[in-house]
């Protein structure tokens, strides 16, 4: 068999378990035993009479009980038929019982007519009605008329034949009463009607319960045959109970008793199956069912039988009886009427068929889908005209070609498997299937020999297949593009994090999981944010594209480079199987360093050279490390490279994970301290150097230890981190800064309501000012919630991060100034960054760095520098605040240089809320007299002891020079 034939050939269906043959064997043995007994006369006339009468009565009653029980248990539309068969069998059983009473019990000849004759007459009507119930009901009025005509054609032909052969003699038999004559005619006439219904039902029976109906029809046919033989005058005169004729009646009753249960045993339908359409059997092309042909010939056969009856009388030289003539004429008339109805029906059906054919031809030819019909050999018999537009090939060109030759060789095996599976499935379970494959396209579509992605819906057709096909090439391409986009970065076209994680998982858990020298490189571009802020995001995107290209060109063909997001990249370096730890670390470090050098080379963007560095972390696929853990380890190593100075390669070490856990623990402690109220807010007065008046207070956050010592936040972080300060301290302190601002505004608002309207200064870093939580809108909401005027808040810019764009910082500070918030520049004079900030940023207040104040009295150089800076502040119209004014000599020196305000131990240290309000009640501090510089100056309002750094201990606590006797210090540790 060729490949197409193999593809479309139906696999042999697996045979199920056949029903058991035991009931049929038992039925055959019982009927055969009865027949043998009847043939040998049962051994005695008495036994023959008993078996011929009561045996038949028992069989008939058994059939009645069987049909009645089945009708009671099974709910179906055929239930009335089985109830009528039960009634018919009961009448036969009762008639045989009465017959046996006369012959066996009474020992007399059965009178004629008798009650037995009445019961036998009642056998046929229920059976006839039951057969009508079993028949397939016509759906049109013409169908009902044709059914009646067919029944009369059969009955009339049988009446004609029977009357010619025997009934005429019976009707003219002399010496009989009217009742006896009626009975003589009633039996054969009812049998003729029953035979007519049996023949009509044989060609019009329902497809449901076919086995049960066939068995019931066979049982009734056998009974009618025995009745016809009994009606014969020759056989009736010599009939005795228990003869071989009784074996036919007995077998008919036993068959009828067995009939309703055949369906369950043969599995050809049940109550549940009646709702299902019968499975269509695939007929060979051009064949026609024999039953359909016989059904069409039935009227003509009936007319032929009627003609045969008339010819019998003519050939015997007998005069044609009126009954025969009348019946023959009615049969011919019924045949003519039926032919006329069928002719009209055929004309109507022909017109409807032509309309439907035109309709479906228009649908098929006008459809955008290609419809193909393939023969069982795989040869295309029909192809719709849409093939020219879809495939680029004419339909006539495709007809006659083998379907397998048009399918891509790589898809042919899958298509053959699916077709065979589809043909092996039951049609009612799987009426259609869907197949997608590549189909050979013509020159009109592909410009040559190309392939199209085609999706086909497949249906069965006369042992072959119908393909309803459509071109889905664009959809397949779109799906492939969407799948590529889902697994690749849109900017650089490198694999994204999801695909990279999948490949790492395959490398760690796959076939080469034992290659411990497989490594992940986590890469971050140092200074990329500055590129975005200085020359724009478009230039930053171009830099990322060039970096991705360099990375992809630098890794080996078996390795994978990916972009994880932002300026973070990664590379998966597969191992070569080496077990030497030093050798693998050297090899991977060499690869990583080469990548670092390549990525750190200048990038040419918009005609300028842009430089960024690369920090790379390396982690190896050690045993027991999960894919997520491997990526996390490489990420930790990369952050260690950035902490160590950037532009480096760091290998992962286990202690890095412990450090991360410790930093997380420290951050948790900080949040716990905030939630538990372990942080307190102190305020240090800002004093006007000329008058000593308190013009503002500076807020300072302090952490109170269990021993009562107040630590600064930086000192808290150092103690928690065992003396090491990491870059993440600022991030951990973000929550503390937000708490400090919130608390300072809340307490300042309370002091304003209490009659102490002094502004509060809160120190914040430039990075913190750029947070979304400290946006101008957020500060305005905070001030409005606590009812503090905006002029009462001073934001001190503690540091200027060179990585932050001054343009964004300037816009943020200008927005705050529009609200009325004043801006102070803290640490002025400590570096070039402060000068740059002074030049660009909107500043109201300058705070001199403590380093300038400490030596302003002793150092002439420092004196001149400080004086120059103060002149700059005065010329710009800014207030100046000196930080760290601890001595009276410094007060005098700063005042003489033009410094307007100061804060420090010379006036007061940080105060809690109670001491602050006492200090604000006096409203001013004494200031040194220039005429008495050598005298000690007594100041009020001493501060709380504050630890300033260095080792913990009593000697590390710095107190104001003098304090009031009413103040009690916190006990030292």
PDB file of N, CA, C and O in Angstrom, residues 80-105:
ATOM      1  N   UNK A  80     -45.282   0.657  25.081  1.00  0.00           N
ATOM      2  CA  UNK A  80     -46.630   0.152  24.735  1.00  0.00           C
ATOM      3  C   UNK A  80     -46.611  -1.076  23.838  1.00  0.00           C
ATOM      4  O   UNK A  80     -47.496  -1.946  23.952  1.00  0.00           O
ATOM      5  N   UNK A  81     -45.637  -1.159  22.931  1.00  0.00           N
ATOM      6  CA  UNK A  81     -45.574  -2.320  22.036  1.00  0.00           C
ATOM      7  C   UNK A  81     -45.370  -3.600  22.832  1.00  0.00           C
ATOM      8  O   UNK A  81     -46.042  -4.618  22.587  1.00  0.00           O
ATOM      9  N   UNK A  82     -44.464  -3.564  23.796  1.00  0.00           N
ATOM     10  CA  UNK A  82     -44.216  -4.772  24.583  1.00  0.00           C
ATOM     11  C   UNK A  82     -45.409  -5.089  25.491  1.00  0.00           C
ATOM     12  O   UNK A  82     -45.689  -6.276  25.750  1.00  0.00           O
ATOM     13  N   UNK A  83     -46.122  -4.084  25.954  1.00  0.00           N
ATOM     14  CA  UNK A  83     -47.333  -4.353  26.729  1.00  0.00           C
ATOM     15  C   UNK A  83     -48.406  -5.007  25.843  1.00  0.00           C
ATOM     16  O   UNK A  83     -49.107  -5.937  26.287  1.00  0.00           O
ATOM     17  N   UNK A  84     -48.536  -4.550  24.597  1.00  0.00           N
ATOM     18  CA  UNK A  84     -49.500  -5.158  23.677  1.00  0.00           C
ATOM     19  C   UNK A  84     -49.102  -6.589  23.317  1.00  0.00           C
ATOM     20  O   UNK A  84     -49.960  -7.481  23.220  1.00  0.00           O
ATOM     21  N   UNK A  85     -47.780  -6.836  23.140  1.00  0.00           N
ATOM     22  CA  UNK A  85     -47.332  -8.209  22.894  1.00  0.00           C
ATOM     23  C   UNK A  85     -47.622  -9.099  24.102  1.00  0.00           C
ATOM     24  O   UNK A  85     -47.953 -10.294  23.944  1.00  0.00           O
ATOM     25  N   UNK A  86     -47.503  -8.543  25.309  1.00  0.00           N
ATOM     26  CA  UNK A  86     -47.832  -9.318  26.509  1.00  0.00           C
ATOM     27  C   UNK A  86     -49.318  -9.679  26.531  1.00  0.00           C
ATOM     28  O   UNK A  86     -49.706 -10.825  26.847  1.00  0.00           O
ATOM     29  N   UNK A  87     -50.184  -8.692  26.165  1.00  0.00           N
ATOM     30  CA  UNK A  87     -51.624  -8.977  26.120  1.00  0.00           C
ATOM     31  C   UNK A  87     -51.950 -10.015  25.052  1.00  0.00           C
ATOM     32  O   UNK A  87     -52.792 -10.910  25.248  1.00  0.00           O
ATOM     33  N   UNK A  88     -51.297  -9.891  23.877  1.00  0.00           N
ATOM     34  CA  UNK A  88     -51.535 -10.866  22.805  1.00  0.00           C
ATOM     35  C   UNK A  88     -51.130 -12.272  23.245  1.00  0.00           C
ATOM     36  O   UNK A  88     -51.877 -13.248  23.030  1.00  0.00           O
ATOM     37  N   UNK A  89     -49.955 -12.389  23.888  1.00  0.00           N
ATOM     38  CA  UNK A  89     -49.514 -13.711  24.356  1.00  0.00           C
ATOM     39  C   UNK A  89     -50.430 -14.240  25.446  1.00  0.00           C
ATOM     40  O   UNK A  89     -50.689 -15.454  25.544  1.00  0.00           O
ATOM     41  N   UNK A  90     -50.937 -13.329  26.307  1.00  0.00           N
ATOM     42  CA  UNK A  90     -51.855 -13.776  27.362  1.00  0.00           C
ATOM     43  C   UNK A  90     -53.138 -14.355  26.748  1.00  0.00           C
ATOM     44  O   UNK A  90     -53.682 -15.365  27.237  1.00  0.00           O
ATOM     45  N   UNK A  91     -53.635 -13.712  25.681  1.00  0.00           N
ATOM     46  CA  UNK A  91     -54.828 -14.255  25.012  1.00  0.00           C
ATOM     47  C   UNK A  91     -54.544 -15.640  24.431  1.00  0.00           C
ATOM     48  O   UNK A  91     -55.372 -16.563  24.525  1.00  0.00           O
ATOM     49  N   UNK A  92     -53.344 -15.799  23.827  1.00  0.00           N
ATOM     50  CA  UNK A  92     -52.997 -17.117  23.274  1.00  0.00           C
ATOM     51  C   UNK A  92     -52.874 -18.144  24.389  1.00  0.00           C
ATOM     52  O   UNK A  92     -53.333 -19.302  24.257  1.00  0.00           O
ATOM     53  N   UNK A  93     -52.248 -17.761  25.510  1.00  0.00           N
ATOM     54  CA  UNK A  93     -52.129 -18.694  26.618  1.00  0.00           C
ATOM     55  C   UNK A  93     -53.472 -19.068  27.203  1.00  0.00           C
ATOM     56  O   UNK A  93     -53.724 -20.240  27.545  1.00  0.00           O
ATOM     57  N   UNK A  94     -54.381 -18.082  27.324  1.00  0.00           N
ATOM     58  CA  UNK A  94     -55.707 -18.373  27.849  1.00  0.00           C
ATOM     59  C   UNK A  94     -56.480 -19.292  26.895  1.00  0.00           C
ATOM     60  O   UNK A  94     -57.175 -20.246  27.318  1.00  0.00           O
ATOM     61  N   UNK A  95     -56.351 -19.026  25.580  1.00  0.00           N
ATOM     62  CA  UNK A  95     -57.053 -19.903  24.613  1.00  0.00           C
ATOM     63  C   UNK A  95     -56.546 -21.323  24.667  1.00  0.00           C
ATOM     64  O   UNK A  95     -57.353 -22.282  24.639  1.00  0.00           O
ATOM     65  N   UNK A  96     -55.218 -21.488  24.745  1.00  0.00           N
ATOM     66  CA  UNK A  96     -54.678 -22.855  24.848  1.00  0.00           C
ATOM     67  C   UNK A  96     -55.077 -23.501  26.166  1.00  0.00           C
ATOM     68  O   UNK A  96     -55.294 -24.733  26.234  1.00  0.00           O
ATOM     69  N   UNK A  97     -55.183 -22.723  27.238  1.00  0.00           N
ATOM     70  CA  UNK A  97     -55.629 -23.298  28.514  1.00  0.00           C
ATOM     71  C   UNK A  97     -57.066 -23.775  28.459  1.00  0.00           C
ATOM     72  O   UNK A  97     -57.409 -24.856  28.980  1.00  0.00           O
ATOM     73  N   UNK A  98     -57.975 -22.980  27.829  1.00  0.00           N
ATOM     74  CA  UNK A  98     -59.377 -23.404  27.678  1.00  0.00           C
ATOM     75  C   UNK A  98     -59.453 -24.645  26.801  1.00  0.00           C
ATOM     76  O   UNK A  98     -60.210 -25.584  27.072  1.00  0.00           O
ATOM     77  N   UNK A  99     -58.651 -24.642  25.706  1.00  0.00           N
ATOM     78  CA  UNK A  99     -58.630 -25.822  24.833  1.00  0.00           C
ATOM     79  C   UNK A  99     -58.199 -27.055  25.616  1.00  0.00           C
ATOM     80  O   UNK A  99     -58.782 -28.140  25.478  1.00  0.00           O
ATOM     81  N   UNK A 100     -57.173 -26.906  26.457  1.00  0.00           N
ATOM     82  CA  UNK A 100     -56.730 -28.041  27.254  1.00  0.00           C
ATOM     83  C   UNK A 100     -57.747 -28.470  28.295  1.00  0.00           C
ATOM     84  O   UNK A 100     -57.843 -29.654  28.643  1.00  0.00           O
ATOM     85  N   UNK A 101     -58.522 -27.526  28.830  1.00  0.00           N
ATOM     86  CA  UNK A 101     -59.557 -27.888  29.809  1.00  0.00           C
ATOM     87  C   UNK A 101     -60.576 -28.817  29.170  1.00  0.00           C
ATOM     88  O   UNK A 101     -61.005 -29.802  29.796  1.00  0.00           O
ATOM     89  N   UNK A 102     -60.985 -28.476  27.935  1.00  0.00           N
ATOM     90  CA  UNK A 102     -61.963 -29.323  27.262  1.00  0.00           C
ATOM     91  C   UNK A 102     -61.373 -30.695  26.953  1.00  0.00           C
ATOM     92  O   UNK A 102     -61.989 -31.734  27.203  1.00  0.00           O
ATOM     93  N   UNK A 103     -60.135 -30.713  26.399  1.00  0.00           N
ATOM     94  CA  UNK A 103     -59.591 -31.976  25.926  1.00  0.00           C
ATOM     95  C   UNK A 103     -59.036 -32.831  27.051  1.00  0.00           C
ATOM     96  O   UNK A 103     -59.253 -34.051  27.072  1.00  0.00           O
ATOM     97  N   UNK A 104     -58.352 -32.253  28.014  1.00  0.00           N
ATOM     98  CA  UNK A 104     -57.646 -33.036  29.021  1.00  0.00           C
ATOM     99  C   UNK A 104     -58.502 -33.228  30.259  1.00  0.00           C
ATOM    100  O   UNK A 104     -58.675 -34.344  30.766  1.00  0.00           O
ATOM    101  N   UNK A 105     -59.057 -32.130  30.775  1.00  0.00           N
ATOM    102  CA  UNK A 105     -59.808 -32.223  32.039  1.00  0.00           C
ATOM    103  C   UNK A 105     -61.190 -32.808  31.805  1.00  0.00           C
ATOM    104  O   UNK A 105     -61.596 -33.781  32.458  1.00  0.00           O
TER     105      UNK A 105
END
